[in-house]
Coordinates of N, CA, C and O in Angstrom, one line a residue:
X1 N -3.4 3.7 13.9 CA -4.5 3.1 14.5 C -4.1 2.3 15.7 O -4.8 2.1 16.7
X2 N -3.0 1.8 15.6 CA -2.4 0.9 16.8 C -1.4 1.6 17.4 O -1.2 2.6 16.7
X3 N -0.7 1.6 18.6 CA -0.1 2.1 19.2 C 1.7 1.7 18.8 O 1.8 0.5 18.5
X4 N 2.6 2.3 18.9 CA 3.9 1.1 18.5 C 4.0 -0.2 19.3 O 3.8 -0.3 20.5
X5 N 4.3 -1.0 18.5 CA 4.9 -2.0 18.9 C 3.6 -2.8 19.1 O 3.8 -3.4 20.1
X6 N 2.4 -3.0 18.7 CA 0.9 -3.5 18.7 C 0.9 -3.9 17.6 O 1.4 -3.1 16.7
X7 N 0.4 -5.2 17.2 CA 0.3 -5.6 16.1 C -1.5 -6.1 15.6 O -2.1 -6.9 16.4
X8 N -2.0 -5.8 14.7 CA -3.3 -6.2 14.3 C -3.4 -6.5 13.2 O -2.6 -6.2 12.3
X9 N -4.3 -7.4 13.1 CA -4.7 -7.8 12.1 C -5.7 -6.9 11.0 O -6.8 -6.5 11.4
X10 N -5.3 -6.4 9.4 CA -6.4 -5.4 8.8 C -7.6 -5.7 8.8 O -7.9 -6.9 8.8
X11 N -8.5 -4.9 8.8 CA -10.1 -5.2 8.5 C -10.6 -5.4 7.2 O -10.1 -4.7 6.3
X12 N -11.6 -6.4 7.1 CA -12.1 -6.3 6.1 C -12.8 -5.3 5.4 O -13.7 -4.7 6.1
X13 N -12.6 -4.6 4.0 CA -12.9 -3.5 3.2 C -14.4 -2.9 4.1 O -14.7 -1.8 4.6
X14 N -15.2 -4.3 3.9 CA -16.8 -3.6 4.5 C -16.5 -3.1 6.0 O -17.4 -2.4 6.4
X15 N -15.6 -3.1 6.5 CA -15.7 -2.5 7.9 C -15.3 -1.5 8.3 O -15.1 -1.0 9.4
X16 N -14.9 -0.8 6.6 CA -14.5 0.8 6.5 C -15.6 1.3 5.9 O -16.3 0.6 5.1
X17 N -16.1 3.0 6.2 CA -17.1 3.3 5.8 C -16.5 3.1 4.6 O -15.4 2.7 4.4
X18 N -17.8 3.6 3.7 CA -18.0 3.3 2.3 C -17.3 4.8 1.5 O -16.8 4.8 0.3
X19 N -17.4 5.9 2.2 CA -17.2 6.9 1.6 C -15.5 7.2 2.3 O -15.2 8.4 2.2
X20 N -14.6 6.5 2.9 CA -13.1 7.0 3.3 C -12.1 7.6 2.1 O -12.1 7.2 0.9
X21 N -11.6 8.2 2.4 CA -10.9 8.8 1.3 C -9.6 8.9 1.7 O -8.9 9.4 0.8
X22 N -8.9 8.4 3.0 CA -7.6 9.0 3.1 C -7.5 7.7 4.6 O -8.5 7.7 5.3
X23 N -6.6 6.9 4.8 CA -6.5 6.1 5.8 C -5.0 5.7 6.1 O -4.2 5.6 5.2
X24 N -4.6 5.5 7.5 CA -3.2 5.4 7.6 C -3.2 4.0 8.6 O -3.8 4.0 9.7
X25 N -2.7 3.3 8.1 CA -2.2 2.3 9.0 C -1.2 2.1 9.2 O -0.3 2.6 8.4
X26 N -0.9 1.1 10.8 CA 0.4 1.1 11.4 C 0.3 0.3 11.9 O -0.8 -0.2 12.2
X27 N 1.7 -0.3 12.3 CA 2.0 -1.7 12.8 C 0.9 -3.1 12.6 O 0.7 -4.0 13.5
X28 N 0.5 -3.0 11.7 CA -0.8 -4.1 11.2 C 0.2 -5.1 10.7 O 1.3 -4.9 10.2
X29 N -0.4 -6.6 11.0 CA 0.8 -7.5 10.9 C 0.1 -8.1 10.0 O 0.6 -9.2 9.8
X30 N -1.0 -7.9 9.1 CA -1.4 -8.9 8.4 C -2.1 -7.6 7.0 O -3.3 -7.6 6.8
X31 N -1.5 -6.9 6.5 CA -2.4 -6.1 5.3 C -2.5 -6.8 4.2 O -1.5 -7.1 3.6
X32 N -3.7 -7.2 3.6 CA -4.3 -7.1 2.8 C -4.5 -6.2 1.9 O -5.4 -5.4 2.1
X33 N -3.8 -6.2 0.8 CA -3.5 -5.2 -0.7 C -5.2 -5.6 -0.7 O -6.1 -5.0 -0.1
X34 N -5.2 -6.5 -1.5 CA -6.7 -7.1 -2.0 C -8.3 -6.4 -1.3 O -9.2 -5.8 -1.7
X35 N -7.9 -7.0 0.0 CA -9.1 -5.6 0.3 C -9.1 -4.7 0.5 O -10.1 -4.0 0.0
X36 N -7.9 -4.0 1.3 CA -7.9 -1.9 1.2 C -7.9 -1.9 -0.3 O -8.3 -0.7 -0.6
X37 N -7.6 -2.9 -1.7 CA -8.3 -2.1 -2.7 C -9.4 -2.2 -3.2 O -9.6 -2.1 -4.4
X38 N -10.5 -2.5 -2.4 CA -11.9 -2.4 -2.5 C -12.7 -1.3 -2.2 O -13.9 -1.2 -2.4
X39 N -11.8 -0.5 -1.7 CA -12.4 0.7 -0.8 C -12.7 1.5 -2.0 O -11.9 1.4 -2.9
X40 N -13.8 2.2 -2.3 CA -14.2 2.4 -3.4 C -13.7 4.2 -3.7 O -13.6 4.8 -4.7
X41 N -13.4 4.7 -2.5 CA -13.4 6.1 -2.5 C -11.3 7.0 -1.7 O -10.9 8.1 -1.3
X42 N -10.8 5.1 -1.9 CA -9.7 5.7 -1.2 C -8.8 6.5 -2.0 O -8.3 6.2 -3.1
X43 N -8.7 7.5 -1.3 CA -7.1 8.4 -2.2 C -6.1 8.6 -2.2 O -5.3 9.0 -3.1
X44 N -5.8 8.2 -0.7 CA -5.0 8.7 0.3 C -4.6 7.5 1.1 O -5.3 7.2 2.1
X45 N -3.4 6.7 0.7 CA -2.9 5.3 1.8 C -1.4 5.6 2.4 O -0.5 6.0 1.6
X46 N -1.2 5.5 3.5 CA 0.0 5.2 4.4 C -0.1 4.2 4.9 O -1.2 3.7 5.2
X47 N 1.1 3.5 5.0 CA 1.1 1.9 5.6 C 2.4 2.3 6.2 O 3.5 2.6 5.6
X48 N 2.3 2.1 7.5 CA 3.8 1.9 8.1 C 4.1 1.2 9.3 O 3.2 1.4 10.2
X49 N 5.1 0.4 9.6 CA 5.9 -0.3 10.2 C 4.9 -2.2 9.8 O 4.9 -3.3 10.4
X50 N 4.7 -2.1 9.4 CA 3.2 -3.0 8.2 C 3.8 -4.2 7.5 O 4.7 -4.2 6.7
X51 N 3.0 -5.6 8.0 CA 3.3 -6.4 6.7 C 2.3 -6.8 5.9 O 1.2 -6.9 6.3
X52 N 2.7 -7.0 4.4 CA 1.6 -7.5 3.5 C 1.5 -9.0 3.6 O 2.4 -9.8 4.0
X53 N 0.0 -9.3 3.2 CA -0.4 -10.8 3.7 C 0.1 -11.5 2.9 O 0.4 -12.7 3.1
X54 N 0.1 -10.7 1.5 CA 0.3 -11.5 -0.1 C 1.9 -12.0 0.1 O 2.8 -11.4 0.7
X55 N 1.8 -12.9 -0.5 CA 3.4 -14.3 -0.9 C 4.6 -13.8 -0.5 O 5.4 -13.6 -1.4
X56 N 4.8 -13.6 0.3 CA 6.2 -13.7 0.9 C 6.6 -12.4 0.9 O 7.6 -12.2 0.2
X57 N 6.0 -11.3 1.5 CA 6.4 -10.1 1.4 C 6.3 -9.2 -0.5 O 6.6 -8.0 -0.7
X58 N 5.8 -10.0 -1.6 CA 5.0 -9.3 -2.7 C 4.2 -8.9 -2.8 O 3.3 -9.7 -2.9
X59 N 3.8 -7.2 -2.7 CA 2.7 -6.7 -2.4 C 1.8 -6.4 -4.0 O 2.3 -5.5 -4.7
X60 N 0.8 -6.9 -4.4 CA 0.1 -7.7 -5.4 C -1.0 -6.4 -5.4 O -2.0 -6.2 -4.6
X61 N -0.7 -5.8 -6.2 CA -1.7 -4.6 -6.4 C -2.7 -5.7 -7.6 O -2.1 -6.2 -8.4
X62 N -3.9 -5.9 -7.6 CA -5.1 -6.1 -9.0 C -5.5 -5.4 -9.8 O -5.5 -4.2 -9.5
X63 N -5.9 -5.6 -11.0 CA -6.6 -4.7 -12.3 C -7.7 -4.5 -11.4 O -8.1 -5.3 -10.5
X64 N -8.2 -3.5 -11.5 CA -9.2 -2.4 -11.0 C -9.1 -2.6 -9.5 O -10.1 -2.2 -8.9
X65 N -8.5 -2.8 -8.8 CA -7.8 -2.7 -7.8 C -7.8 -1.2 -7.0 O -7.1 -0.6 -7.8
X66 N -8.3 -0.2 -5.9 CA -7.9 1.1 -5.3 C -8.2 2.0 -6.9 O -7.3 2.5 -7.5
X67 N -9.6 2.0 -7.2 CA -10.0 2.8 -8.5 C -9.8 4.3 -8.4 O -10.0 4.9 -9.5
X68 N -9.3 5.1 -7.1 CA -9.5 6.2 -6.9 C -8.2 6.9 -6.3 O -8.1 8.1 -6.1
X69 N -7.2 6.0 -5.9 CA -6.2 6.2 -5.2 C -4.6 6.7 -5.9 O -3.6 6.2 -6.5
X70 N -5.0 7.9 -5.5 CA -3.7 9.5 -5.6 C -2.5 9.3 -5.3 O -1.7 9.5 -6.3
X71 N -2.0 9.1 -4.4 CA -0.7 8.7 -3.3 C -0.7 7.8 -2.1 O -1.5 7.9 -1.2
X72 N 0.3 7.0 -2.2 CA 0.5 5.5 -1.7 C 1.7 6.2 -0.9 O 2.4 7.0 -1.4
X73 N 1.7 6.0 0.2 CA 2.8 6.2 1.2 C 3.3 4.9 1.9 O 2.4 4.3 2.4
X74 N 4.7 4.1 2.1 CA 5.0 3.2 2.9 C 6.4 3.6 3.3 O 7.4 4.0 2.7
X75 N 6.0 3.4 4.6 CA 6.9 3.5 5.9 C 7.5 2.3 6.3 O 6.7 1.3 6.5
X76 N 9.1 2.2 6.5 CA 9.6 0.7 7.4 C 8.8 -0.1 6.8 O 8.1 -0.3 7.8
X77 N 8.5 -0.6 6.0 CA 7.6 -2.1 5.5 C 8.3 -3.1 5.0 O 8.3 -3.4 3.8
X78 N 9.1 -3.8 6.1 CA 10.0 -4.5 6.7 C 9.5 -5.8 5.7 O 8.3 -6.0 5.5
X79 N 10.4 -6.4 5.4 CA 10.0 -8.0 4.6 C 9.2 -7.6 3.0 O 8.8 -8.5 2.2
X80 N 8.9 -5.8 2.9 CA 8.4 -6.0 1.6 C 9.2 -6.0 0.4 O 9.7 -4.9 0.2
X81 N 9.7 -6.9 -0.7 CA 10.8 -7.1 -1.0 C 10.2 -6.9 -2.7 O 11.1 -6.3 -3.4
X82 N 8.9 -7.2 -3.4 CA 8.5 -6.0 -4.8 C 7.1 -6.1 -4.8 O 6.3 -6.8 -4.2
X83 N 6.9 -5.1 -5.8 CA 5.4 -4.1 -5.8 C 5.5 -5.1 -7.2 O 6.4 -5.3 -8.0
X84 N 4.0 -5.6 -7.0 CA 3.8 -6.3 -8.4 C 2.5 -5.4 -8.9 O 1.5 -5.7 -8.3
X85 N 2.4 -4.5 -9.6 CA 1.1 -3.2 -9.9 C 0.5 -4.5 -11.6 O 1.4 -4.7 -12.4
X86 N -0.6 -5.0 -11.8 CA -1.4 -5.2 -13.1 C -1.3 -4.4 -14.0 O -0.2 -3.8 -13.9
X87 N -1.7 -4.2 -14.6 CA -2.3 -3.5 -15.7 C -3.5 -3.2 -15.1 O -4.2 -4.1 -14.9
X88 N -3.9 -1.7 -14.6 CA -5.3 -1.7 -14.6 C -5.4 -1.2 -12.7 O -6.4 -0.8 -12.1
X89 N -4.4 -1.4 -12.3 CA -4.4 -1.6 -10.7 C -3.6 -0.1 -10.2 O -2.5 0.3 -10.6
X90 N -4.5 0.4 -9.5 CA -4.1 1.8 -8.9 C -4.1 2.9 -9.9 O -3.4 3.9 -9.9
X91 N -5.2 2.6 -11.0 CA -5.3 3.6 -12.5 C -5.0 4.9 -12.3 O -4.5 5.6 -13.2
X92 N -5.5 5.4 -11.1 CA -5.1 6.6 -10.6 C -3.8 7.7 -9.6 O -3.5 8.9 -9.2
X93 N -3.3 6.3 -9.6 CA -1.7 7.0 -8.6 C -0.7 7.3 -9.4 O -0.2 6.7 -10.4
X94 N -0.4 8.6 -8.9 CA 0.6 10.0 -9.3 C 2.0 9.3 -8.3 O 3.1 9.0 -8.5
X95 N 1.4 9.2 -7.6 CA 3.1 9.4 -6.4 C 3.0 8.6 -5.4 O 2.2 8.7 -4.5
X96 N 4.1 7.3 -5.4 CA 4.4 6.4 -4.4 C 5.3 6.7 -3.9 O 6.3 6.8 -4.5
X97 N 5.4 6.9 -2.6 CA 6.7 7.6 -2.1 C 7.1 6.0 -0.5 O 6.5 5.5 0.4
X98 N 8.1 6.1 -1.0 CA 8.8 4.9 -0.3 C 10.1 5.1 0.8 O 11.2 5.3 0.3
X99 N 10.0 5.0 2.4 CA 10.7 5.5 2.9 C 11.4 4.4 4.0 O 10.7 3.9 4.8
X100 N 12.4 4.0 4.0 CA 13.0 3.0 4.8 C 12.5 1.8 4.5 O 11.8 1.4 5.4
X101 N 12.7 0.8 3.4 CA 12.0 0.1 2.9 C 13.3 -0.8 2.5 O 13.3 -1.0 1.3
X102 N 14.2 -1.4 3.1 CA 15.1 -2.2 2.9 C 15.2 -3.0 2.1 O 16.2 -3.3 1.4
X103 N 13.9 -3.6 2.2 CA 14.1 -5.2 1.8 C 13.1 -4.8 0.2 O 12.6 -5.6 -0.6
X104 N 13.0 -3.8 0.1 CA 12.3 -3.7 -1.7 C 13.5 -3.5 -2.4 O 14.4 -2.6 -2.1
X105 N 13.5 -4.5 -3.3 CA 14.1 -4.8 -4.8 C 13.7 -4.3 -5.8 O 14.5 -3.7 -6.6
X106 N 12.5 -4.3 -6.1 CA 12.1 -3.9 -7.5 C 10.7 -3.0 -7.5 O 9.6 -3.4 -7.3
X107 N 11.1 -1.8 -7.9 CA 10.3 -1.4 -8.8 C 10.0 -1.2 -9.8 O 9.2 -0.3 -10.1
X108 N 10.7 -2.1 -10.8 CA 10.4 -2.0 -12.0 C 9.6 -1.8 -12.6 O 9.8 -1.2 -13.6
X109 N 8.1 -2.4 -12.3 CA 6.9 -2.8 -13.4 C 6.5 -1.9 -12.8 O 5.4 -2.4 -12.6
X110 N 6.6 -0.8 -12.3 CA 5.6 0.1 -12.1 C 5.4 0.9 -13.5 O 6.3 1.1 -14.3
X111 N 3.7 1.4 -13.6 CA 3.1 2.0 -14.9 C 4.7 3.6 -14.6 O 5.1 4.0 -13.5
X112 N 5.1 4.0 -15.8 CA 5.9 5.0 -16.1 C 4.9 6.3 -15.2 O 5.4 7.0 -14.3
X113 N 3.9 6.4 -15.7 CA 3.2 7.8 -15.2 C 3.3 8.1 -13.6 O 2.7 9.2 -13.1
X114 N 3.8 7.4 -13.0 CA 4.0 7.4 -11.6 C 5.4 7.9 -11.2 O 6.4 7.6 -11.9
X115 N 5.5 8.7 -10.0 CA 6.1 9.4 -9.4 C 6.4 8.8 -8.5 O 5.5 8.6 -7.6
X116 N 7.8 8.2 -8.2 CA 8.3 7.3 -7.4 C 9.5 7.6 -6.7 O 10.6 7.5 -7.2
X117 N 9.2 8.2 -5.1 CA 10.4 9.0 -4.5 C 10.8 8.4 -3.6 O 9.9 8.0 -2.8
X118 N 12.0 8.0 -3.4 CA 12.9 7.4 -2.3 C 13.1 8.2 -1.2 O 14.2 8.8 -1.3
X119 N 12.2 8.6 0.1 CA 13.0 9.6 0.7 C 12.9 9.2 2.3 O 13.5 9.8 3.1

């Protein structure tokens, strides 16, 4: 959505149609987990060259959190250091695929049923 090296700030959930199903962001200096998982119809997320807004680079997925969402893609997501997923949060993701992501430590607590590729 931004050009390299442009940094924006994410939009609030209401300012994506209601019916999106597949969205990619880039170089956004400010993502909000909390509201892209409001999107009621997303399936499909890439996030790359991207920081999350949540506590220090922990990216804080919620219980009922992205109710519809298939595959999580992140790119270079520099300072993200662990995926904290609820119980209940991303109920529907198959496959997180994680690429140049330095500064992640843990994926531990991720739900087992998920498909988690380093590539």
């Amino acid at each position: 959505m931004a050009g390299h090296g442009i940094s924006f700030k994410c939009p609030a959930a209401g300012a994506f149609p209601p019916n999106l199903s597949q969205l990619t962001l880039s170089n956004v200096k400010d993502v909000s987990m909390e509201e892209l998982g409001k999107l009621p119809k997303l399936q499909y997320l890439t996030l790359k060259h991207s920081y999350v807004s949540e506590n220090m680079g922990r990216m804080k997925i919620s219980h009922g959190g992205y109710p519809c969402l298939k595959a999580l893609s992140l790119k270079r997501m520099d300072h993200l250091t662990v995926i904290d997923m609820e119980e209940g949060g991303m109920s529907r993701l198959k496959q997180l695929r994680i690429r140049h992501c330095t500064d992640l430590k843990n994926t531990e607590n991720l739900p087992k049923h998920i498909i988690v590729s380093f590539v």
